[in-house]
PDB file of C-alpha atoms in Angstrom:
ATOM      1  CA  MET U   3      54.464   5.335  27.433  1.00 38.00           C
ATOM      2  CA  THR U   4      51.747   4.793  24.854  1.00 36.00           C
ATOM      3  CA  ILE U   5      52.436   6.334  21.461  1.00 39.00           C
ATOM      4  CA  HIS U   6      49.787   6.328  18.765  1.00 39.00           C
ATOM      5  CA  GLU U   7      51.116   5.447  15.324  1.00 37.00           C
ATOM      6  CA  HIS U   8      50.429   7.697  12.352  1.00 41.00           C
ATOM      7  CA  SER U   9      48.627   6.159   9.400  1.00 49.00           C
ATOM      8  CA  SER U  10      51.417   7.160   6.998  1.00 78.00           C
ATOM      9  CA  VAL U  11      54.288   4.748   6.511  1.00 86.00           C
ATOM     10  CA  PRO U  12      57.794   6.171   7.070  1.00 90.00           C
ATOM     11  CA  ARG U  13      60.326   5.839   4.297  1.00 90.00           C
ATOM     12  CA  PRO U  14      63.232   3.404   4.680  1.00 93.00           C
ATOM     13  CA  TYR U  15      66.433   4.894   6.049  1.00 95.00           C
ATOM     14  CA  LYS U  16      69.239   5.703   3.643  1.00 93.00           C
ATOM     15  CA  ALA U  17      72.100   3.213   3.722  1.00 92.00           C
ATOM     16  CA  ASN U  18      74.508   5.749   5.221  1.00 91.00           C
ATOM     17  CA  LEU U  19      71.966   7.100   7.709  1.00 94.00           C
ATOM     18  CA  THR U  20      70.542   4.023   9.383  1.00 96.00           C
ATOM     19  CA  PRO U  21      70.499   4.104  13.191  1.00 96.00           C
ATOM     20  CA  ALA U  22      71.089   1.041  15.324  1.00 96.00           C
ATOM     21  CA  LEU U  23      67.889  -0.712  16.362  1.00 95.00           C
ATOM     22  CA  SER U  24      66.614   0.597  19.676  1.00 95.00           C
ATOM     23  CA  PRO U  25      63.234   0.659  21.435  1.00 94.00           C
ATOM     24  CA  LEU U  26      64.035   4.293  22.243  1.00 95.00           C
ATOM     25  CA  ARG U  27      64.064   5.205  18.557  1.00 96.00           C
ATOM     26  CA  PRO U  28      61.189   3.553  16.668  1.00 95.00           C
ATOM     27  CA  HIS U  29      61.053   3.881  12.901  1.00 96.00           C
ATOM     28  CA  CYS U  30      58.544   6.685  12.392  1.00 94.00           C
ATOM     29  CA  LEU U  31      57.887   9.720  10.235  1.00 93.00           C
ATOM     30  CA  THR U  32      60.677  12.291  10.382  1.00 93.00           C
ATOM     31  CA  LYS U  33      58.412  14.926  11.926  1.00 90.00           C
ATOM     32  CA  HIS U  34      57.492  12.558  14.784  1.00 90.00           C
ATOM     33  CA  ARG U  35      61.048  11.854  15.946  1.00 93.00           C
ATOM     34  CA  LEU U  36      61.179  14.789  18.368  1.00 90.00           C
ATOM     35  CA  VAL U  37      58.343  13.259  20.378  1.00 87.00           C
ATOM     36  CA  ARG U  38      58.747   9.543  19.739  1.00 91.00           C
ATOM     37  CA  TRP U  39      62.519   9.240  20.050  1.00 94.00           C
ATOM     38  CA  LEU U  40      63.074   9.102  23.773  1.00 91.00           C
ATOM     39  CA  PRO U  41      66.192   9.825  25.824  1.00 92.00           C
ATOM     40  CA  ASN U  42      67.459   7.014  28.041  1.00 90.00           C
ATOM     41  CA  THR U  43      66.789   9.196  31.061  1.00 81.00           C
ATOM     42  CA  GLU U  44      63.651   9.349  33.147  1.00 70.00           C
ATOM     43  CA  SER U  45      61.872  12.607  32.470  1.00 65.00           C
ATOM     44  CA  PRO U  46      62.265  15.120  35.341  1.00 62.00           C
ATOM     45  CA  ARG U  47      58.563  15.803  34.870  1.00 56.00           C
ATOM     46  CA  ILE U  48      57.685  12.448  36.452  1.00 53.00           C
ATOM     47  CA  ALA U  49      58.248  13.784  39.977  1.00 48.00           C
ATOM     48  CA  ASN U  50      60.111  17.051  39.925  1.00 51.00           C
ATOM     49  CA  ASP U  51      57.687  19.601  41.297  1.00 52.00           C
ATOM     50  CA  ALA U  52      57.270  20.746  44.887  1.00 53.00           C
ATOM     51  CA  SER U  53      54.405  18.349  45.513  1.00 53.00           C
ATOM     52  CA  GLY U  54      56.296  15.358  44.153  1.00 56.00           C
ATOM     53  CA  LYS U  55      53.197  14.484  42.107  1.00 57.00           C
ATOM     54  CA  MET U  56      53.747  11.467  39.889  1.00 56.00           C
ATOM     55  CA  LEU U  57      52.617  12.002  36.310  1.00 56.00           C
ATOM     56  CA  GLY U  58      51.105   9.064  34.486  1.00 58.00           C
ATOM     57  CA  ASP U  59      51.982   7.953  30.968  1.00 61.00           C
ATOM     58  CA  ASP U  60      48.930   9.673  29.483  1.00 69.00           C
ATOM     59  CA  GLU U  61      49.778  12.962  31.199  1.00 66.00           C
ATOM     60  CA  LEU U  62      53.389  12.794  30.031  1.00 63.00           C
ATOM     61  CA  GLN U  63      52.289  12.016  26.488  1.00 65.00           C
ATOM     62  CA  ARG U  64      49.900  14.966  26.586  1.00 75.00           C
ATOM     63  CA  ILE U  65      52.729  17.282  27.670  1.00 70.00           C
ATOM     64  CA  LEU U  66      54.926  16.012  24.834  1.00 68.00           C
ATOM     65  CA  ASN U  67      52.151  16.497  22.297  1.00 73.00           C
ATOM     66  CA  VAL U  68      51.316  20.026  23.475  1.00 76.00           C
ATOM     67  CA  ILE U  69      54.936  21.209  23.479  1.00 72.00           C
ATOM     68  CA  GLY U  70      55.598  19.413  20.202  1.00 69.00           C
ATOM     69  CA  ALA U  71      52.700  21.282  18.590  1.00 74.00           C
ATOM     70  CA  SER U  72      54.602  24.549  19.084  1.00 73.00           C
ATOM     71  CA  TRP U  73      56.787  23.703  16.078  1.00 79.00           C
ATOM     72  CA  ALA U  74      55.520  23.662  12.498  1.00 79.00           C
ATOM     73  CA  ASP U  75      55.656  20.328  10.669  1.00 80.00           C
ATOM     74  CA  SER U  76      58.419  21.637   8.396  1.00 82.00           C
ATOM     75  CA  THR U  77      60.500  22.552  11.459  1.00 87.00           C
ATOM     76  CA  LYS U  78      59.858  19.176  13.064  1.00 88.00           C
ATOM     77  CA  GLU U  79      60.969  17.442   9.868  1.00 90.00           C
ATOM     78  CA  LEU U  80      64.155  19.516   9.850  1.00 91.00           C
ATOM     79  CA  TYR U  81      64.810  18.734  13.505  1.00 93.00           C
ATOM     80  CA  GLY U  82      63.986  15.066  12.954  1.00 94.00           C
ATOM     81  CA  THR U  83      66.759  14.875  10.375  1.00 95.00           C
ATOM     82  CA  GLY U  84      69.198  16.486  12.805  1.00 95.00           C
ATOM     83  CA  LEU U  85      68.271  13.953  15.491  1.00 96.00           C
ATOM     84  CA  LEU U  86      68.860  11.096  13.070  1.00 97.00           C
ATOM     85  CA  VAL U  87      72.318  12.356  12.098  1.00 97.00           C
ATOM     86  CA  PHE U  88      73.252  12.815  15.766  1.00 97.00           C
ATOM     87  CA  HIS U  89      72.202   9.308  16.790  1.00 97.00           C
ATOM     88  CA  VAL U  90      73.931   7.726  13.801  1.00 97.00           C
ATOM     89  CA  TYR U  91      77.093   9.602  14.840  1.00 96.00           C
ATOM     90  CA  CYS U  92      76.698   8.248  18.381  1.00 97.00           C
ATOM     91  CA  ASP U  93      76.168   4.713  17.063  1.00 97.00           C
ATOM     92  CA  ILE U  94      79.337   4.905  14.967  1.00 96.00           C
ATOM     93  CA  HIS U  95      81.365   6.158  17.932  1.00 96.00           C
ATOM     94  CA  ASP U  96      79.807   3.773  20.478  1.00 96.00           C
ATOM     95  CA  VAL U  97      78.295   6.529  22.597  1.00 97.00           C
ATOM     96  CA  PRO U  98      75.878   4.798  25.007  1.00 96.00           C
ATOM     97  CA  ASP U  99      72.291   6.030  25.214  1.00 95.00           C
ATOM     98  CA  SER U 100      72.837   7.137  28.806  1.00 93.00           C
ATOM     99  CA  GLN U 101      75.393   9.720  27.615  1.00 94.00           C
ATOM    100  CA  ARG U 102      73.392  11.116  24.704  1.00 95.00           C
ATOM    101  CA  ALA U 103      70.997  13.113  26.861  1.00 93.00           C
ATOM    102  CA  PRO U 104      71.448  15.363  28.659  1.00 92.00           C
ATOM    103  CA  ILE U 105      74.208  16.002  26.148  1.00 92.00           C
ATOM    104  CA  SER U 106      77.616  17.059  27.440  1.00 91.00           C
ATOM    105  CA  ARG U 107      79.570  19.954  25.965  1.00 86.00           C
ATOM    106  CA  ASN U 108      82.291  17.511  24.893  1.00 88.00           C
ATOM    107  CA  LEU U 109      79.874  15.294  22.981  1.00 92.00           C
ATOM    108  CA  LEU U 110      78.198  18.244  21.270  1.00 90.00           C
ATOM    109  CA  SER U 111      81.592  19.717  20.384  1.00 86.00           C
ATOM    110  CA  ALA U 112      82.786  16.404  18.948  1.00 89.00           C
ATOM    111  CA  PHE U 113      79.572  15.985  16.945  1.00 92.00           C
ATOM    112  CA  LEU U 114      79.682  19.499  15.488  1.00 88.00           C
ATOM    113  CA  ALA U 115      83.396  19.195  14.757  1.00 85.00           C
ATOM    114  CA  SER U 116      82.690  16.017  12.777  1.00 88.00           C
ATOM    115  CA  CYS U 117      80.254  18.002  10.619  1.00 87.00           C
ATOM    116  CA  ALA U 118      82.696  20.844   9.951  1.00 81.00           C
ATOM    117  CA  GLY U 119      84.071  20.914   6.442  1.00 78.00           C
ATOM    118  CA  ALA U 120      81.264  18.797   5.017  1.00 80.00           C
ATOM    119  CA  LEU U 121      78.149  20.752   5.964  1.00 83.00           C
ATOM    120  CA  SER U 122      77.159  24.403   5.815  1.00 80.00           C
ATOM    121  CA  ARG U 123      76.851  26.704   8.814  1.00 82.00           C
ATOM    122  CA  SER U 124      73.052  26.724   8.564  1.00 85.00           C
ATOM    123  CA  THR U 125      72.858  22.913   8.531  1.00 88.00           C
ATOM    124  CA  ILE U 126      75.109  22.592  11.581  1.00 89.00           C
ATOM    125  CA  SER U 127      73.110  25.305  13.343  1.00 89.00           C
ATOM    126  CA  ASN U 128      69.881  23.432  12.568  1.00 92.00           C
ATOM    127  CA  TYR U 129      71.325  20.205  13.980  1.00 93.00           C
ATOM    128  CA  THR U 130      72.132  21.999  17.235  1.00 92.00           C
ATOM    129  CA  ALA U 131      68.666  23.546  17.355  1.00 91.00           C
ATOM    130  CA  ALA U 132      67.213  20.057  16.887  1.00 93.00           C
ATOM    131  CA  LEU U 133      69.129  18.682  19.862  1.00 94.00           C
ATOM    132  CA  LYS U 134      68.157  21.649  22.015  1.00 91.00           C
ATOM    133  CA  ALA U 135      64.483  21.273  21.053  1.00 90.00           C
ATOM    134  CA  TRP U 136      64.662  17.555  21.881  1.00 92.00           C
ATOM    135  CA  HIS U 137      66.028  18.377  25.330  1.00 92.00           C
ATOM    136  CA  VAL U 138      63.405  21.059  25.965  1.00 86.00           C
ATOM    137  CA  LEU U 139      60.601  18.793  24.799  1.00 85.00           C
ATOM    138  CA  HIS U 140      61.600  15.980  27.159  1.00 87.00           C
ATOM    139  CA  GLY U 141      62.327  18.257  30.117  1.00 84.00           C
ATOM    140  CA  LEU U 142      66.102  17.744  30.103  1.00 89.00           C
ATOM    141  CA  THR U 143      68.723  20.319  31.024  1.00 87.00           C
ATOM    142  CA  TRP U 144      70.549  22.025  28.147  1.00 89.00           C
ATOM    143  CA  SER U 145      73.907  23.023  29.641  1.00 85.00           C
ATOM    144  CA  ILE U 146      75.913  24.142  26.647  1.00 84.00           C
ATOM    145  CA  ASP U 147      78.342  27.048  26.742  1.00 81.00           C
ATOM    146  CA  GLU U 148      77.127  29.554  24.147  1.00 83.00           C
ATOM    147  CA  LEU U 149      80.562  31.089  23.547  1.00 86.00           C
ATOM    148  CA  GLU U 150      82.110  27.714  22.776  1.00 81.00           C
ATOM    149  CA  TYR U 151      79.178  26.827  20.536  1.00 81.00           C
ATOM    150  CA  LYS U 152      79.516  30.089  18.596  1.00 84.00           C
ATOM    151  CA  ALA U 153      83.247  29.477  18.168  1.00 84.00           C
ATOM    152  CA  LEU U 154      82.562  25.977  16.812  1.00 77.00           C
ATOM    153  CA  LEU U 155      79.936  27.351  14.456  1.00 79.00           C
ATOM    154  CA  GLU U 156      82.291  30.035  13.199  1.00 82.00           C
ATOM    155  CA  GLY U 157      85.048  27.480  12.667  1.00 77.00           C
ATOM    156  CA  ALA U 158      82.669  25.169  10.827  1.00 73.00           C
ATOM    157  CA  THR U 159      81.704  28.056   8.556  1.00 72.00           C
ATOM    158  CA  ARG U 160      85.332  28.706   7.636  1.00 76.00           C
ATOM    159  CA  LEU U 161      85.963  25.017   6.963  1.00 71.00           C
ATOM    160  CA  ALA U 162      82.805  24.453   4.930  1.00 63.00           C
ATOM    161  CA  SER U 163      83.527  23.150   1.447  1.00 62.00           C
ATOM    162  CA  ALA U 164      82.290  24.983  -1.626  1.00 62.00           C
ATOM    163  CA  SER U 165      79.963  22.072  -2.431  1.00 61.00           C
ATOM    164  CA  SER U 166      78.072  22.638   0.847  1.00 55.00           C
ATOM    165  CA  LYS U 167      77.142  26.175  -0.199  1.00 61.00           C
ATOM    166  CA  ARG U 168      74.570  27.077  -2.790  1.00 68.00           C
ATOM    167  CA  PRO U 169      75.710  29.538  -5.449  1.00 75.00           C
ATOM    168  CA  LYS U 170      74.124  32.977  -5.324  1.00 78.00           C
ATOM    169  CA  ARG U 171      71.082  33.348  -7.527  1.00 80.00           C
ATOM    170  CA  SER U 172      70.130  36.249  -9.738  1.00 86.00           C
ATOM    171  CA  PRO U 173      67.708  38.652  -8.029  1.00 87.00           C
ATOM    172  CA  PHE U 174      63.985  38.476  -8.705  1.00 87.00           C
ATOM    173  CA  THR U 175      63.048  41.924 -10.012  1.00 91.00           C
ATOM    174  CA  ALA U 176      59.968  43.933 -10.946  1.00 91.00           C
ATOM    175  CA  LYS U 177      60.855  43.400 -14.612  1.00 93.00           C
ATOM    176  CA  ILE U 178      60.466  39.652 -14.110  1.00 93.00           C
ATOM    177  CA  LEU U 179      57.024  40.316 -12.625  1.00 92.00           C
ATOM    178  CA  GLU U 180      56.143  42.268 -15.752  1.00 93.00           C
ATOM    179  CA  LYS U 181      57.117  39.296 -17.924  1.00 94.00           C
ATOM    180  CA  PHE U 182      54.845  37.047 -15.862  1.00 93.00           C
ATOM    181  CA  ARG U 183      52.068  39.606 -16.281  1.00 92.00           C
ATOM    182  CA  GLU U 184      52.498  39.612 -20.056  1.00 93.00           C
ATOM    183  CA  ALA U 185      52.331  35.808 -20.201  1.00 93.00           C
ATOM    184  CA  MET U 186      49.215  35.513 -18.036  1.00 94.00           C
ATOM    185  CA  ASN U 187      45.525  35.906 -18.689  1.00 94.00           C
ATOM    186  CA  LEU U 188      44.144  37.965 -15.826  1.00 91.00           C
ATOM    187  CA  GLU U 189      40.636  36.941 -16.809  1.00 92.00           C
ATOM    188  CA  ASP U 190      41.529  33.397 -15.729  1.00 93.00           C
ATOM    189  CA  PRO U 191      40.982  32.813 -11.956  1.00 91.00           C
ATOM    190  CA  ARG U 192      44.005  30.515 -11.784  1.00 90.00           C
ATOM    191  CA  ASP U 193      46.333  33.054 -13.402  1.00 92.00           C
ATOM    192  CA  ILE U 194      44.908  35.780 -11.176  1.00 92.00           C
ATOM    193  CA  ALA U 195      45.673  33.706  -8.069  1.00 88.00           C
ATOM    194  CA  ILE U 196      49.215  32.901  -9.229  1.00 88.00           C
ATOM    195  CA  PHE U 197      50.036  36.481 -10.190  1.00 91.00           C
ATOM    196  CA  THR U 198      48.552  37.831  -6.949  1.00 90.00           C
ATOM    197  CA  CYS U 199      50.722  35.403  -5.000  1.00 86.00           C
ATOM    198  CA  LEU U 200      53.826  36.533  -6.896  1.00 89.00           C
ATOM    199  CA  VAL U 201      53.101  40.234  -6.380  1.00 90.00           C
ATOM    200  CA  CYS U 202      52.322  39.858  -2.672  1.00 89.00           C
ATOM    201  CA  SER U 203      55.407  37.708  -2.070  1.00 87.00           C
ATOM    202  CA  PHE U 204      57.610  40.168  -3.958  1.00 89.00           C
ATOM    203  CA  TYR U 205      56.467  43.359  -2.256  1.00 89.00           C
ATOM    204  CA  CYS U 206      56.158  41.760   1.189  1.00 87.00           C
ATOM    205  CA  ILE U 207      59.664  40.280   0.789  1.00 80.00           C
ATOM    206  CA  ALA U 208      58.145  36.941   1.765  1.00 75.00           C
ATOM    207  CA  ARG U 209      59.537  33.464   1.212  1.00 74.00           C
ATOM    208  CA  LEU U 210      57.459  31.475  -1.244  1.00 72.00           C
ATOM    209  CA  GLY U 211      57.892  28.398   0.938  1.00 70.00           C
ATOM    210  CA  GLU U 212      56.153  30.222   3.789  1.00 70.00           C
ATOM    211  CA  PHE U 213      53.634  32.138   1.684  1.00 74.00           C
ATOM    212  CA  THR U 214      52.372  29.191  -0.338  1.00 78.00           C
ATOM    213  CA  VAL U 215      51.262  25.617   0.357  1.00 78.00           C
ATOM    214  CA  PRO U 216      54.057  23.007  -0.060  1.00 72.00           C
ATOM    215  CA  ALA U 217      51.664  20.717  -1.945  1.00 75.00           C
ATOM    216  CA  ILE U 218      47.954  20.635  -2.746  1.00 77.00           C
ATOM    217  CA  SER U 219      47.623  17.529  -0.580  1.00 76.00           C
ATOM    218  CA  LYS U 220      48.863  19.541   2.423  1.00 75.00           C
ATOM    219  CA  PHE U 221      46.295  22.326   2.100  1.00 78.00           C
ATOM    220  CA  ASN U 222      44.589  23.006   5.427  1.00 76.00           C
ATOM    221  CA  PRO U 223      41.686  25.505   5.338  1.00 78.00           C
ATOM    222  CA  ALA U 224      42.222  26.226   9.035  1.00 75.00           C
ATOM    223  CA  ARG U 225      45.763  27.475   8.359  1.00 71.00           C
ATOM    224  CA  HIS U 226      46.019  28.486   4.712  1.00 71.00           C
ATOM    225  CA  ILE U 227      44.444  31.385   2.850  1.00 67.00           C
ATOM    226  CA  SER U 228      41.767  30.367   0.373  1.00 65.00           C
TER     227      SER U 228
END
């Protein structure tokens, strides 16, 4: 299957999170792993409809790209990290590629259990969501018992160390907004934009990470308010 490389260069893997070399898992940007990291199983989409129509490489790639576009880049980066951790776990425990997808309940349980005590509930939940998204994207069956998964997640939450949890922060209040207002010049367009963003985020109970642009370089006029 032809995969077009992105112009950006991926960062080197961390020493403790370096997967074994495999043509199924090329070194690419984190957000591209969902699409570019392939299971060692022929996609059911190749000939799985009533007509038995064979899909070509270009058609399969188009399907992957269209489904992959349903997730935001930030979500794909989060899922890409989960995929990396899963495959490194499989490498360490000599799990062959043929058994990694479709994933069995035993393998998922063992993987999540290995994370318990070291990672938070939300991180473990995100790792599972990443594996499920990877299966959905590549047309593989996700046959995981939800009750068992919830029990594992609950157990992982109870075993999570204090270091895996962020301490509670002081609330952001209207009085803090007033202090910002006092420090700003509302005749300055920049200060007006910043204060407007703060007020809207506060009264809409919105997350700043979703309300604002992560970085100026990532501004997209087709998606972001200007």
